Amino acid sequence: MKESDMNYKNKIWFDAPASCWEQVHPIGNGNLGAMIWGTEEEKLGLNLDTLWSGVARDTNNYHAKEYLKPVRQEIFAANYAKAAEMIEQHLLGEFGENYLPMGNLRICPAEDDNGQKVKNEERLQDYQRVLDLDAGVVTVSYKKGDASYEREYFASYPDHLIGIRYTSSHKMNLMFSFESELFHVTEQLPDGVRMRGQCPEHVEPSYLESDEPVIWGTQGIRFVTELHVIRTDGTVVSDKKGFGIYHASYCELSLQSVSGSRKNPLKVKNIAKVKKSYRELKAAHKKDYRTLFRRVKVELGKTKEIPTDQRLKLLKEGKEDPDLYALFFQYGRYLLIASSREGTEAANLQGIWNWEMRAPWSSNYTTNINVEMNYWPAQICNLSECMEPYFSLLKDLAQNGAKTAQVHFGCRGFCVGHNTDFWRITNPVGVSYGKSEGVKGSSLYAFFVLSGQWMCQELWKAYEYKKDLEFLKEFAYPILKEAVLFTIDWLVEYKGRYMTCPSASPENQFRTESGISSISMGCTMDMSIVREIFTNFEKAYLELKKYKCLSDTMSKDGEKILAEIEERREKLLPYQIGADGRLMEWIYPFEETEPGHRHISHAYGLFPGEEFRRDGKLKEACKKSIEYRLSHGGGHTGWSCAWIANLFAVLGDGEQVYFYMKTLLTRSICDNMWTSHPPFQIDANFAGTMAMAQMFVQELDGDVKILPAIPKEWKEGSVSGLCLHGNKTIDIEWKDQNITYKIRHTRLKS
């Protein structure tokens, strides 16, 4: 493709191959992913969403319940450091498992007819590597000598495969082979190559020292990956390592992969032979993908016709580029479509794109912010179908979490610790593999047991957007019920007030005379989640009752639960506001060990919650707390910066939202526009997309705000297709102070 021929809108592109993982172009169909380097000797980093270390086993701690009361007694006595130590020793279970890379597909120039390695020292000319967000297709094109080359890659959801096409103006010889750090063997096929492999039985998190971090065995998940030639005008020749295609001007291939499941990790289905032509596969992919992607359009200015990494560099130098933010917004939507589709696993800390055996934070599901953050933009950005894997994960956690609730805490309902994985562990983690006590200091992050209640936030939101009574009755309400039962039982009464105990504000700690601790009682975030789950259960029950969807048994059961809620709600610990007007993070005005901490957990009630928005006093106190945290260096990680942008959006401060969005795009972003903690975490891509959506439109209690947080830098623009409650979408255009909008009604479900 000539540069002069390219339409640059909605394209992330480079004029050179990737030199590191953070420059690759990712493609995916929710299940199967690839990272494309675009080097002459191509390397496609491959991922399958079900390739995890581990086996199904019970990681709950069956002695935990014995120590819950003693821990509470230490907290009531203000022995917070002692309580934290006891939690580490007695209340935790084992760490979860790791999401693993499948390996790489190598595509290299092959030997010539005389068995000699083809040597061509000429440099690549007119190079372009493009991710077209509108098509979900990556292309690579260049010239070398008097030959021109083009490549094309896409990941198809309808056909569950990756499509690959190579073309050249001269005849080419190519060699295809697999490599993997997983246990694997390769087999020759008449028209391709097969890789059979198996995952290890355990991998320790990267942040833990271990003499044997990877434990192999025979019970890990098995998988099969196949690469087949669909069509070529060349000759296909098998090789020990793979196969070659010789004297070809083009070749079209399909890559497919399947694995065992949670229930049957060793049983792998056969891969069905592709019957469609490459052209048909590509057409089906684009039709399916565009059905989702094209629902929302954003215009913020003219697209600069220079490579994306250069645009990011200019932004860092202070050059304005409004369209770059629109590109970032749509890239977030692209990544969600590519990493979360019906029937796949939920998007993890890296979506589906991981290249390390011991990835940062195991590339799993951190449920004290990150997995929720991944799905913040799904519903407002018209990608409700992408919520299905999240809801499937939540359903599984509700089932497994019932055991944890009973075994660890003697409670009804279900709970989820701060971390989970493919195997759906729900216990508070912190214990190394084969050990009996938690890692020293693990209470800092390990004890947050209301993650499941937080995840339930999306259930009521889904009903608000779609008004699907069947979804509310059959799926959402049963999970909300179990979540609220745990919440009721988890509360303890202390000095006439109900509160959570033990309680931690995620990954933050304080200092008292007894030492440094993260453990106390009634943390603000906990109390916000408690109030929210009470309210959402009540709303769901009353909605189902209103439309006569409840049986007599369900109605009586619900009324009983509502009575329990009301008895506790009246005596819930109130929020604390300090002498300086700040909303307090903990029950008492403890000394903060890190005033600029990356988590802003006590702001939960402002966003992603809504409670503080309805109370001017709490809203103002929360704002002061945010400003205090930022004045001490807060927001220094990618996802934290994106959360701050969302908080300022709901505060209606467009200039501050813009400042933190710009900070995100100049300080916490990779060349390929993946966001970075650092290292790479995908959550800020999704949270940043959500922040921009909230700059365009917000909705609370039936009140729709149009452009509530647009900065002066975006003088004109348009957005169409964002969702409102009740199966509606909105289109907005603005120029200076002139705003026009149109609300569209879609089909309501009865």
XYZ file of C-alpha atoms in Angstrom:
750
model
C 0.000 0.000 0.000
C 1.354 3.404 -0.911
C 1.325 5.960 1.885
C -0.464 8.394 -0.416
C -3.257 5.831 -0.905
C -4.013 5.266 2.757
C -6.943 6.730 4.639
C -5.384 7.404 8.045
C -8.595 7.559 10.083
C -8.839 4.846 12.760
C -5.432 3.414 11.944
C -2.472 2.738 14.201
C 0.560 2.488 11.963
C 4.334 2.512 11.818
C 7.023 2.922 9.195
C 9.251 0.247 10.736
C 8.898 -3.279 12.148
C 8.396 -3.742 15.882
C 11.604 -3.926 17.909
C 9.938 -4.948 21.202
C 6.672 -6.476 22.362
C 5.217 -3.089 23.226
C 5.306 -2.098 19.554
C 3.474 -5.098 18.090
C -0.017 -4.987 16.618
C -2.458 -7.229 18.556
C -5.304 -9.096 16.902
C -7.828 -11.383 18.565
C -11.245 -13.008 18.427
C -11.738 -13.237 22.194
C -10.315 -16.737 22.265
C -7.280 -16.734 19.973
C -4.832 -13.860 19.814
C -1.662 -12.921 17.986
C 0.937 -10.181 18.294
C 2.409 -9.160 14.942
C 5.951 -7.800 14.695
C 6.090 -7.125 10.972
C 9.756 -8.098 10.764
C 11.142 -9.629 7.595
C 11.545 -12.920 9.457
C 8.098 -12.697 10.993
C 7.264 -13.777 14.532
C 3.616 -13.988 15.582
C 3.256 -14.223 19.351
C 0.313 -16.575 19.908
C -2.178 -16.778 22.763
C -5.173 -18.945 23.573
C -7.397 -17.658 26.357
C -7.658 -21.087 28.044
C -3.926 -21.744 28.379
C -3.287 -21.407 32.097
C -1.039 -23.179 34.521
C -2.605 -25.315 37.233
C -5.222 -27.972 37.769
C -8.639 -27.848 39.387
C -8.131 -28.098 43.149
C -9.467 -26.686 46.385
C -7.284 -23.815 47.617
C -9.549 -22.785 50.488
C -8.136 -22.667 54.016
C -10.225 -24.970 56.210
C -8.808 -23.534 59.437
C -9.490 -19.894 58.605
C -12.859 -19.679 60.332
C -11.316 -20.620 63.681
C -9.218 -17.451 63.649
C -11.783 -14.932 62.417
C -13.089 -14.026 65.884
C -9.582 -13.677 67.411
C -8.559 -11.405 64.528
C -11.617 -9.238 65.092
C -10.802 -8.996 68.784
C -7.328 -7.706 67.974
C -8.836 -5.094 65.635
C -11.356 -3.964 68.237
C -8.426 -3.602 70.643
C -6.607 -1.434 68.056
C -3.870 -4.041 67.601
C -3.947 -3.595 63.834
C -0.432 -4.843 63.068
C -1.088 -7.978 65.143
C -4.356 -8.541 63.290
C -2.551 -8.269 59.943
C 0.031 -10.805 61.088
C -2.692 -13.219 62.173
C -4.459 -12.854 58.820
C -1.241 -13.746 57.020
C -0.737 -16.776 59.236
C -4.273 -18.139 59.383
C -6.881 -16.589 57.050
C -5.349 -16.897 53.581
C -5.245 -19.590 50.909
C -2.901 -20.297 48.034
C -2.071 -17.900 45.214
C -3.778 -18.376 41.870
C -2.289 -19.547 38.595
C -0.708 -17.840 35.573
C -2.043 -17.070 32.119
C 0.535 -18.460 29.699
C 1.808 -17.726 26.180
C 1.166 -20.446 23.603
C 4.384 -19.667 21.742
C 5.346 -18.184 18.402
C 4.666 -18.863 14.757
C 7.831 -18.230 12.761
C 7.533 -17.299 9.082
C 10.970 -16.958 7.531
C 12.500 -16.817 4.041
C 13.332 -20.395 3.064
C 16.333 -21.859 1.275
C 16.484 -21.639 -2.496
C 16.505 -24.599 -4.914
C 20.194 -25.217 -4.214
C 19.654 -25.405 -0.467
C 21.274 -22.029 0.117
C 19.916 -19.431 2.537
C 18.513 -16.551 0.532
C 20.666 -13.494 1.096
C 19.463 -10.059 0.243
C 21.178 -7.292 2.150
C 19.112 -4.500 0.643
C 17.086 -2.449 3.129
C 13.330 -2.456 3.325
C 11.760 0.456 1.462
C 8.300 2.103 1.674
C 7.593 0.112 4.824
C 4.154 0.267 6.474
C 2.712 -1.781 9.320
C -0.943 -0.891 9.875
C -3.680 -1.910 12.286
C -6.969 -0.866 10.711
C -9.401 -0.495 13.610
C -12.356 -0.199 11.241
C -11.671 -3.605 9.681
C -9.894 -5.462 12.481
C -7.090 -6.279 10.051
C -3.303 -5.834 10.244
C -1.331 -5.290 7.045
C 2.411 -5.133 6.408
C 3.839 -3.874 3.135
C 7.321 -3.021 1.896
C 9.694 -3.206 -1.018
C 13.073 -4.869 -1.137
C 15.155 -4.505 -4.239
C 12.800 -4.741 -7.185
C 10.260 -6.906 -5.312
C 7.209 -5.726 -3.358
C 5.640 -7.670 -0.505
C 2.319 -7.522 1.335
C 0.988 -9.426 4.322
C -2.399 -9.523 5.971
C -3.611 -10.891 9.315
C -7.017 -11.053 11.024
C -8.610 -13.008 13.865
C -12.084 -14.260 12.993
C -14.729 -14.776 15.660
C -17.275 -16.492 13.325
C -14.733 -19.071 12.130
C -12.520 -19.246 15.244
C -9.223 -18.796 13.452
C -6.458 -16.442 12.431
C -6.244 -15.749 8.715
C -2.860 -15.046 7.092
C -2.099 -13.990 3.533
C 1.316 -13.305 1.959
C 1.765 -11.894 -1.542
C 4.829 -10.863 -3.526
C 5.544 -9.418 -6.936
C 8.341 -12.028 -7.241
C 8.240 -15.718 -6.424
C 8.974 -16.323 -2.740
C 10.060 -19.262 -0.597
C 8.771 -19.307 2.994
C 9.284 -21.611 5.962
C 6.615 -21.955 8.689
C 7.325 -23.410 12.151
C 6.128 -23.271 15.767
C 8.127 -22.663 18.928
C 6.949 -22.660 22.535
C 8.175 -22.582 26.133
C 5.365 -24.991 26.981
C 5.946 -28.723 26.671
C 5.217 -29.454 23.023
C 5.810 -31.654 20.002
C 5.208 -30.853 16.343
C 3.725 -33.122 13.682
C 3.793 -32.858 9.917
C 0.502 -32.509 8.055
C -0.071 -32.874 4.309
C -0.902 -29.168 4.046
C 0.608 -27.737 7.198
C 1.917 -28.415 10.699
C 0.415 -29.312 14.063
C 1.697 -28.476 17.541
C 0.511 -30.507 20.521
C 1.329 -29.133 23.930
C 0.612 -29.113 27.637
C 0.698 -26.432 30.318
C 2.540 -26.850 33.630
C 0.677 -27.950 36.746
C 1.717 -24.822 38.597
C 3.551 -21.530 38.057
C 4.404 -19.270 40.968
C 3.643 -15.543 40.578
C 6.596 -13.553 39.253
C 6.807 -11.477 42.433
C 7.554 -14.542 44.586
C 11.005 -16.049 44.893
C 10.964 -19.792 44.346
C 13.471 -22.591 43.818
C 11.002 -24.244 41.436
C 8.736 -21.552 39.991
C 7.417 -23.804 37.189
C 6.168 -27.281 38.088
C 5.544 -29.658 35.198
C 3.467 -32.815 35.211
C 0.878 -34.761 33.266
C -2.331 -33.088 34.480
C -1.952 -29.580 33.024
C -4.183 -28.259 30.253
C -3.467 -29.805 26.863
C -3.818 -27.960 23.587
C -3.510 -28.457 19.853
C -2.628 -25.743 17.335
C -2.693 -26.241 13.579
C -1.525 -24.139 10.664
C -3.008 -25.114 7.297
C -2.472 -23.840 3.778
C -5.822 -22.792 2.317
C -4.527 -21.897 -1.123
C -1.259 -21.064 -2.869
C 0.239 -21.072 -6.346
C 3.447 -22.474 -4.864
C 4.552 -25.935 -3.779
C 4.046 -27.108 -0.188
C 6.895 -29.222 1.193
C 6.949 -30.743 4.695
C 9.989 -30.285 6.914
C 11.114 -31.663 10.276
C 10.228 -28.411 12.025
C 7.217 -27.384 9.944
C 6.694 -26.868 6.241
C 7.822 -24.687 3.389
C 6.030 -22.999 0.502
C 8.186 -22.606 -2.592
C 7.925 -20.562 -5.809
C 4.779 -18.789 -4.630
C 3.473 -15.364 -5.539
C 0.834 -15.747 -2.837
C -0.198 -18.067 -0.014
C -3.271 -18.069 2.230
C -3.294 -19.879 5.567
C -5.481 -20.511 8.599
C -4.299 -20.962 12.182
C -6.614 -22.686 14.669
C -6.181 -23.799 18.249
C -8.222 -25.714 20.832
C -7.538 -26.872 24.364
C -8.930 -28.820 27.260
C -11.407 -27.190 29.595
C -11.757 -26.566 33.321
C -13.717 -29.801 33.691
C -11.654 -31.850 31.230
C -8.176 -30.289 30.914
C -6.746 -33.343 29.128
C -9.517 -33.758 26.563
C -8.944 -31.795 23.353
C -11.443 -31.793 20.498
C -10.353 -32.265 16.909
C -9.905 -29.124 14.859
C -12.473 -28.845 12.088
C -11.079 -28.395 8.592
C -11.639 -24.963 7.090
C -14.088 -25.207 4.189
C -14.376 -21.542 3.249
C -12.053 -19.685 0.920
C -9.749 -17.061 2.398
C -11.866 -14.338 0.828
C -15.006 -15.767 2.456
C -13.257 -16.021 5.831
C -12.133 -12.417 5.666
C -15.557 -11.189 4.570
C -17.251 -13.038 7.450
C -14.731 -11.608 9.914
C -15.184 -8.022 8.745
C -18.985 -8.289 8.757
C -19.039 -9.673 12.288
C -16.432 -7.251 13.625
C -17.927 -4.163 12.037
C -21.358 -5.010 13.431
C -19.841 -4.132 16.794
C -17.142 -1.592 16.013
C -19.123 0.686 13.703
C -21.873 1.300 16.239
C -19.887 4.206 17.705
C -18.097 6.960 15.800
C -15.990 9.802 17.187
C -14.640 12.888 15.430
C -12.376 15.304 17.295
C -10.316 16.795 14.487
C -8.177 16.089 11.466
C -6.023 12.966 11.462
C -2.285 13.622 11.228
C -0.756 11.623 8.403
C 2.341 10.490 10.281
C 3.110 7.229 12.118
C 1.410 6.754 15.469
C 4.625 6.627 17.503
C 5.598 9.986 16.015
C 2.200 11.412 16.941
C 2.696 10.253 20.520
C 6.155 11.815 20.553
C 4.790 15.151 19.331
C 2.061 15.025 21.970
C 4.762 14.622 24.629
C 6.452 17.701 23.177
C 3.281 19.729 23.665
C 1.790 19.586 20.164
C -2.002 19.257 20.236
C -3.609 16.299 18.434
C -7.311 15.899 19.334
C -7.785 13.063 16.851
C -5.163 11.012 18.698
C -7.573 10.851 21.658
C -10.339 9.664 19.337
C -7.963 6.975 18.067
C -7.198 5.934 21.642
C -10.924 5.774 22.418
C -11.657 3.518 19.455
C -8.574 1.394 20.176
C -10.066 0.636 23.597
C -13.248 -0.561 21.925
C -11.192 -2.607 19.439
C -9.234 -4.270 22.252
C -12.423 -5.229 24.089
C -13.934 -6.762 20.959
C -10.663 -8.594 20.343
C -10.322 -9.973 23.877
C -13.875 -10.618 25.089
C -16.577 -12.305 23.018
C -19.430 -14.645 23.869
C -18.096 -18.072 24.837
C -14.542 -16.906 25.547
C -12.717 -16.213 28.798
C -12.983 -12.710 30.229
C -10.295 -10.173 29.350
C -7.443 -10.521 31.850
C -4.751 -8.085 32.953
C -3.279 -8.149 29.450
C -6.467 -8.778 27.514
C -5.353 -12.017 25.858
C -1.858 -10.903 24.809
C 0.942 -12.264 26.974
C 4.446 -13.371 26.007
C 5.906 -14.362 29.412
C 5.717 -17.632 31.348
C 5.657 -15.634 34.582
C 3.850 -12.518 33.464
C 3.482 -9.460 35.710
C 0.878 -10.238 38.386
C 0.365 -13.589 36.638
C -1.673 -11.841 33.904
C -4.736 -13.065 35.786
C -7.824 -11.314 37.189
C -7.155 -8.755 39.906
C -10.607 -8.127 41.290
C -9.893 -5.168 43.570
C -9.969 -2.839 40.547
C -8.495 -4.215 37.330
C -11.007 -6.759 36.012
C -13.875 -4.395 36.787
C -12.000 -1.577 35.050
C -11.636 -3.723 31.929
C -15.407 -3.693 31.499
C -16.257 -0.124 32.496
C -16.788 1.039 28.880
C -18.591 -2.022 27.523
C -22.175 -0.949 28.098
C -22.003 2.779 27.442
C -19.796 2.189 24.373
C -22.355 -0.110 22.732
C -20.497 -3.374 23.280
C -22.891 -5.160 25.611
C -22.162 -8.475 23.861
C -18.600 -8.227 25.156
C -19.956 -8.368 28.728
C -20.897 -12.047 28.386
C -17.466 -13.456 29.420
C -17.434 -11.134 32.441
C -20.875 -12.326 33.511
C -19.835 -15.931 32.930
C -16.806 -15.370 35.157
C -19.024 -13.790 37.816
C -21.463 -16.720 37.713
C -18.625 -19.200 38.217
C -17.194 -17.130 41.062
C -20.592 -16.989 42.746
C -20.716 -20.781 42.697
C -17.167 -21.347 43.936
C -17.324 -18.395 46.302
C -20.162 -19.989 48.259
C -17.689 -22.537 49.586
C -15.159 -19.852 50.501
C -17.843 -17.836 52.279
C -18.760 -20.826 54.442
C -15.293 -22.348 54.950
C -13.358 -19.151 55.624
C -15.975 -16.996 57.284
C -19.067 -19.023 58.206
C -21.298 -16.829 56.041
C -24.148 -17.417 53.629
C -23.911 -16.304 50.006
C -20.611 -15.967 48.200
C -17.424 -13.941 48.365
C -14.360 -13.457 46.171
C -10.840 -12.513 47.232
C -8.776 -9.840 45.486
C -7.484 -12.239 42.842
C -8.837 -15.050 40.703
C -7.840 -17.111 37.676
C -9.000 -19.602 35.046
C -9.829 -22.093 37.816
C -12.120 -19.565 39.552
C -10.401 -19.530 42.937
C -12.238 -17.324 45.423
C -10.151 -17.548 48.605
C -8.055 -14.624 49.824
C -4.639 -15.416 48.334
C -1.218 -15.078 49.900
C 0.075 -18.602 50.555
C 2.858 -19.988 48.340
C 2.408 -23.361 46.678
C 2.670 -26.175 49.237
C 3.031 -23.821 52.218
C 0.691 -23.409 55.168
C 1.117 -19.719 56.029
C 0.889 -16.589 53.953
C 3.853 -14.629 52.666
C 5.013 -12.033 55.166
C 3.473 -8.686 54.270
C 0.814 -10.228 52.033
C -2.028 -8.757 54.084
C -1.206 -5.490 52.317
C -2.967 -6.773 49.218
C -4.457 -10.151 50.098
C -7.479 -9.353 52.243
C -10.280 -7.782 50.228
C -13.326 -10.051 50.337
C -15.970 -7.836 48.709
C -14.640 -8.182 45.162
C -17.643 -10.263 44.132
C -20.015 -7.608 45.436
C -18.146 -4.990 43.407
C -18.336 -7.165 40.288
C -22.114 -7.352 40.764
C -22.311 -3.631 40.013
C -22.477 -4.448 36.304
C -25.577 -6.615 36.771
C -27.887 -3.754 37.643
C -26.191 -1.486 35.096
C -26.900 -4.090 32.399
C -30.568 -4.009 33.305
C -30.624 -0.207 33.284
C -29.259 -0.155 29.758
C -31.241 -3.029 28.213
C -34.337 -3.349 30.427
C -34.190 -7.112 29.902
C -36.492 -8.628 32.542
C -35.504 -12.173 31.633
C -31.842 -11.332 32.242
C -32.742 -9.669 35.544
C -34.866 -12.562 36.782
C -32.939 -15.575 35.525
C -29.349 -14.365 35.767
C -28.770 -11.140 37.687
C -31.185 -11.515 40.608
C -29.938 -14.944 41.814
C -26.343 -13.679 41.905
C -27.331 -10.405 43.573
C -29.227 -12.402 46.182
C -26.205 -14.525 47.091
C -23.955 -11.472 47.092
C -26.222 -9.610 49.476
C -26.551 -12.609 51.815
C -22.788 -12.684 52.297
C -22.765 -8.928 52.833
C -25.430 -9.201 55.559
C -23.549 -11.949 57.365
C -20.130 -10.343 56.941
C -21.151 -7.192 58.804
C -20.429 -7.109 62.521
C -21.913 -4.797 65.124
C -19.422 -2.677 67.048
C -20.432 0.151 69.379
C -23.922 0.226 67.914
C -22.814 0.335 64.263
C -22.625 -2.332 61.590
C -19.337 -2.474 59.699
C -16.985 -4.849 57.909
C -14.223 -6.421 59.965
C -11.492 -7.245 59.095
C -11.407 -4.516 56.464
C -8.697 -3.233 54.133
C -8.575 -0.360 51.673
C -6.966 -2.138 48.717
C -3.168 -2.230 48.856
C -2.904 0.818 51.110
C -1.711 0.975 54.701
C -1.480 3.298 57.684
C 0.707 3.858 60.734
C -0.338 3.687 64.404
C 1.492 3.198 67.677
C 1.215 -0.560 67.179
C 3.004 -0.349 63.821
C 2.146 -0.266 60.122
C -0.906 -2.188 58.936
C -3.455 -2.362 56.150
C -6.054 -4.072 58.333
C -8.717 -2.265 60.362
C -12.520 -2.131 60.224
C -15.188 -0.299 58.272
C -12.993 1.100 55.496
C -14.808 3.636 53.350
C -14.619 1.503 50.215
C -16.152 -1.471 51.997
C -19.001 0.605 53.324
C -19.656 2.065 49.863
C -19.848 -1.410 48.337
C -22.108 -2.604 51.165
C -24.570 0.221 50.583
C -24.446 -0.286 46.823
C -25.156 -4.033 46.902
C -28.018 -3.434 49.360
C -29.496 -0.798 47.024
C -29.055 -2.816 43.830
C -30.618 -5.936 45.318
C -33.568 -3.874 46.517
C -33.983 -2.258 43.096
C -33.848 -5.631 41.367
C -36.384 -7.176 43.745
C -38.828 -4.271 43.445
C -38.500 -4.225 39.643
C -39.305 -7.932 39.391
C -42.175 -7.499 41.821
C -43.512 -4.546 39.833
C -43.717 -6.653 36.671
C -45.054 -9.694 38.544
C -42.001 -11.823 37.749
C -41.646 -13.336 41.240
C -43.114 -16.599 42.451
C -44.637 -16.645 45.932
C -41.533 -18.347 47.288
C -39.204 -15.807 45.676
C -41.357 -12.957 46.940
C -41.364 -14.175 50.552
C -37.661 -14.919 50.414
C -36.939 -11.468 49.008
C -39.039 -9.713 51.649
C -37.132 -11.545 54.366
C -33.810 -10.447 52.903
C -35.037 -6.865 52.574
C -35.939 -6.893 56.253
C -32.417 -8.036 57.113
C -30.991 -5.319 54.893
C -33.106 -2.626 56.478
C -32.169 -3.660 60.008
C -28.479 -3.261 59.142
C -28.814 -0.270 56.845
C -30.196 1.872 59.656
C -27.103 1.231 61.733
C -24.380 1.157 59.061
C -21.185 2.959 59.952
C -21.469 6.469 58.484
C -18.778 7.902 56.250
C -16.128 9.865 58.091
C -15.057 13.374 57.063
C -11.838 14.673 58.596
C -11.179 18.030 60.204
C -9.678 19.251 56.934
C -12.841 18.365 55.029
C -11.438 15.271 53.329
C -13.375 12.035 53.064
C -11.472 9.614 55.277
C -10.204 6.332 53.860
C -10.354 4.482 57.178
C -12.635 4.586 60.191
C -10.157 6.720 62.133
C -7.815 9.517 60.942
C -4.805 7.222 60.682
C -1.466 8.532 59.452
C -1.045 7.544 55.820
C 2.226 5.831 54.953
C 1.843 6.824 51.300
C -0.326 9.947 50.826
C 0.072 9.691 47.044
C -0.992 6.052 46.839
C -2.025 4.705 43.409
C -5.380 3.350 44.661
C -8.133 5.882 45.342
C -10.416 3.338 46.946
C -12.353 5.687 49.225
C -13.566 7.492 46.094
C -15.509 4.375 45.048
C -18.815 6.043 45.899
C -18.102 8.760 43.315
C -16.929 6.409 40.583
C -17.442 3.636 39.644
C -20.204 3.942 42.248
C -22.830 6.680 42.165
C -23.810 7.274 45.801
C -21.612 10.322 46.435
C -22.931 12.057 43.320
C -26.299 12.316 45.036
C -24.879 13.926 48.198
C -23.225 17.317 47.817
C -21.371 17.077 51.117
C -19.867 13.660 50.360
C -19.086 14.704 46.807
C -17.127 17.715 47.988
C -15.301 15.717 50.674
C -14.380 13.110 48.081
C -13.101 15.806 45.740
C -10.827 17.155 48.470
C -9.471 13.669 49.131
C -8.690 13.206 45.437
C -6.933 16.564 45.261
C -4.904 15.733 48.374
C -3.801 12.401 46.911
C -2.807 14.040 43.643
C -0.877 16.778 45.420
C 1.268 14.007 46.904
C 2.036 12.306 43.585
C -1.036 10.128 43.065
C -2.036 8.756 39.687
C 1.466 7.620 38.831
C 0.408 4.289 37.295
C -1.481 3.983 34.023
C -4.682 2.515 35.450
C -4.677 4.943 38.385
C -4.298 7.885 36.028
C -7.259 6.610 33.992
C -9.358 6.200 37.160
C -8.597 9.808 38.087
C -9.740 10.935 34.647
C -13.065 9.187 35.289
C -13.409 10.800 38.713
C -12.919 14.277 37.276
C -15.360 13.459 34.492
C -18.166 12.801 36.974
C -17.111 15.941 38.833
C -17.692 17.820 35.570
C -14.140 19.173 35.390
C -13.271 18.886 31.704
C -9.873 20.527 32.001
C -8.733 18.096 34.674
C -10.056 15.130 32.704
C -8.124 16.368 29.702
C -4.980 16.860 31.800
C -5.056 13.273 33.033
C -5.985 11.847 29.649
C -3.020 13.702 28.218
C -0.884 12.436 31.090
C -1.999 8.907 30.247
C -1.094 9.349 26.571
C 2.270 10.945 27.270
C 3.509 9.057 30.316
C 1.795 5.668 30.538
C 1.495 4.392 26.995
C 3.448 2.120 24.690
C 4.192 2.939 21.064
C 1.387 0.617 19.929
C -1.012 2.473 22.288
C -1.220 -0.301 24.853
C -1.268 1.325 28.265
C 1.390 0.641 30.843
C 1.407 0.348 34.635
C 4.388 0.006 33.890
C 4.763 -2.743 32.673
C 1.978 -3.383 30.143
C -1.504 -3.699 31.615
C -4.547 -3.288 29.427
C -6.909 -1.917 32.092
C -6.033 1.734 31.470
C -6.933 1.341 27.790
C -10.451 0.408 28.843
C -10.692 2.904 31.703
C -9.397 5.686 29.458
C -12.065 4.861 26.891
C -14.645 5.048 29.673
C -13.343 8.432 30.817
C -13.807 9.813 27.315
C -17.308 8.348 27.097
C -18.126 10.213 30.310
C -16.734 13.408 28.843
C -19.380 13.065 26.125
C -22.410 11.946 28.124
C -23.409 10.913 31.643
C -26.642 9.609 33.087
C -27.849 9.438 36.674
C -31.389 8.798 37.925
C -32.877 9.645 34.540
C -30.920 12.887 34.189
C -28.795 12.914 31.023
C -25.885 15.361 30.885
C -24.641 16.282 27.411
C -20.919 17.078 27.137
C -20.513 17.403 30.917
C -16.704 17.414 30.810
C -15.483 18.619 27.403
C -12.231 20.618 27.592
C -11.658 23.867 25.749
C -9.041 22.092 23.615
C -11.796 20.108 21.888
C -13.604 23.038 20.343
C -15.613 20.963 17.947
C -16.430 17.349 17.328
C -19.067 14.680 17.215
C -19.841 11.303 18.721
C -22.598 8.902 17.768
C -23.907 5.601 19.086
C -23.130 5.864 22.791
C -25.739 4.085 24.891
C -28.245 5.510 27.336
C -30.476 3.632 29.744
C -33.627 2.040 28.398
C -32.272 0.821 25.046
C -31.406 4.252 23.711
C -28.402 5.702 21.953
C -27.329 9.302 21.569
C -25.627 11.279 18.795
C -23.951 14.580 19.707
C -22.335 17.337 17.658
C -20.749 20.517 18.927
C -18.837 23.537 17.745
C -17.751 26.065 20.323
C -20.860 26.576 22.472
C -23.370 25.255 19.939
C -24.523 21.725 20.793
C -27.005 19.537 18.958
C -27.977 16.018 19.879
C -30.414 13.286 18.994
C -31.589 10.392 21.170
C -32.551 7.238 19.313
C -34.813 4.517 20.695
C -34.021 0.904 19.949
C -36.199 -2.147 20.490
C -37.149 -2.628 24.137
C -37.242 -6.126 25.579
C -40.436 -7.033 27.396
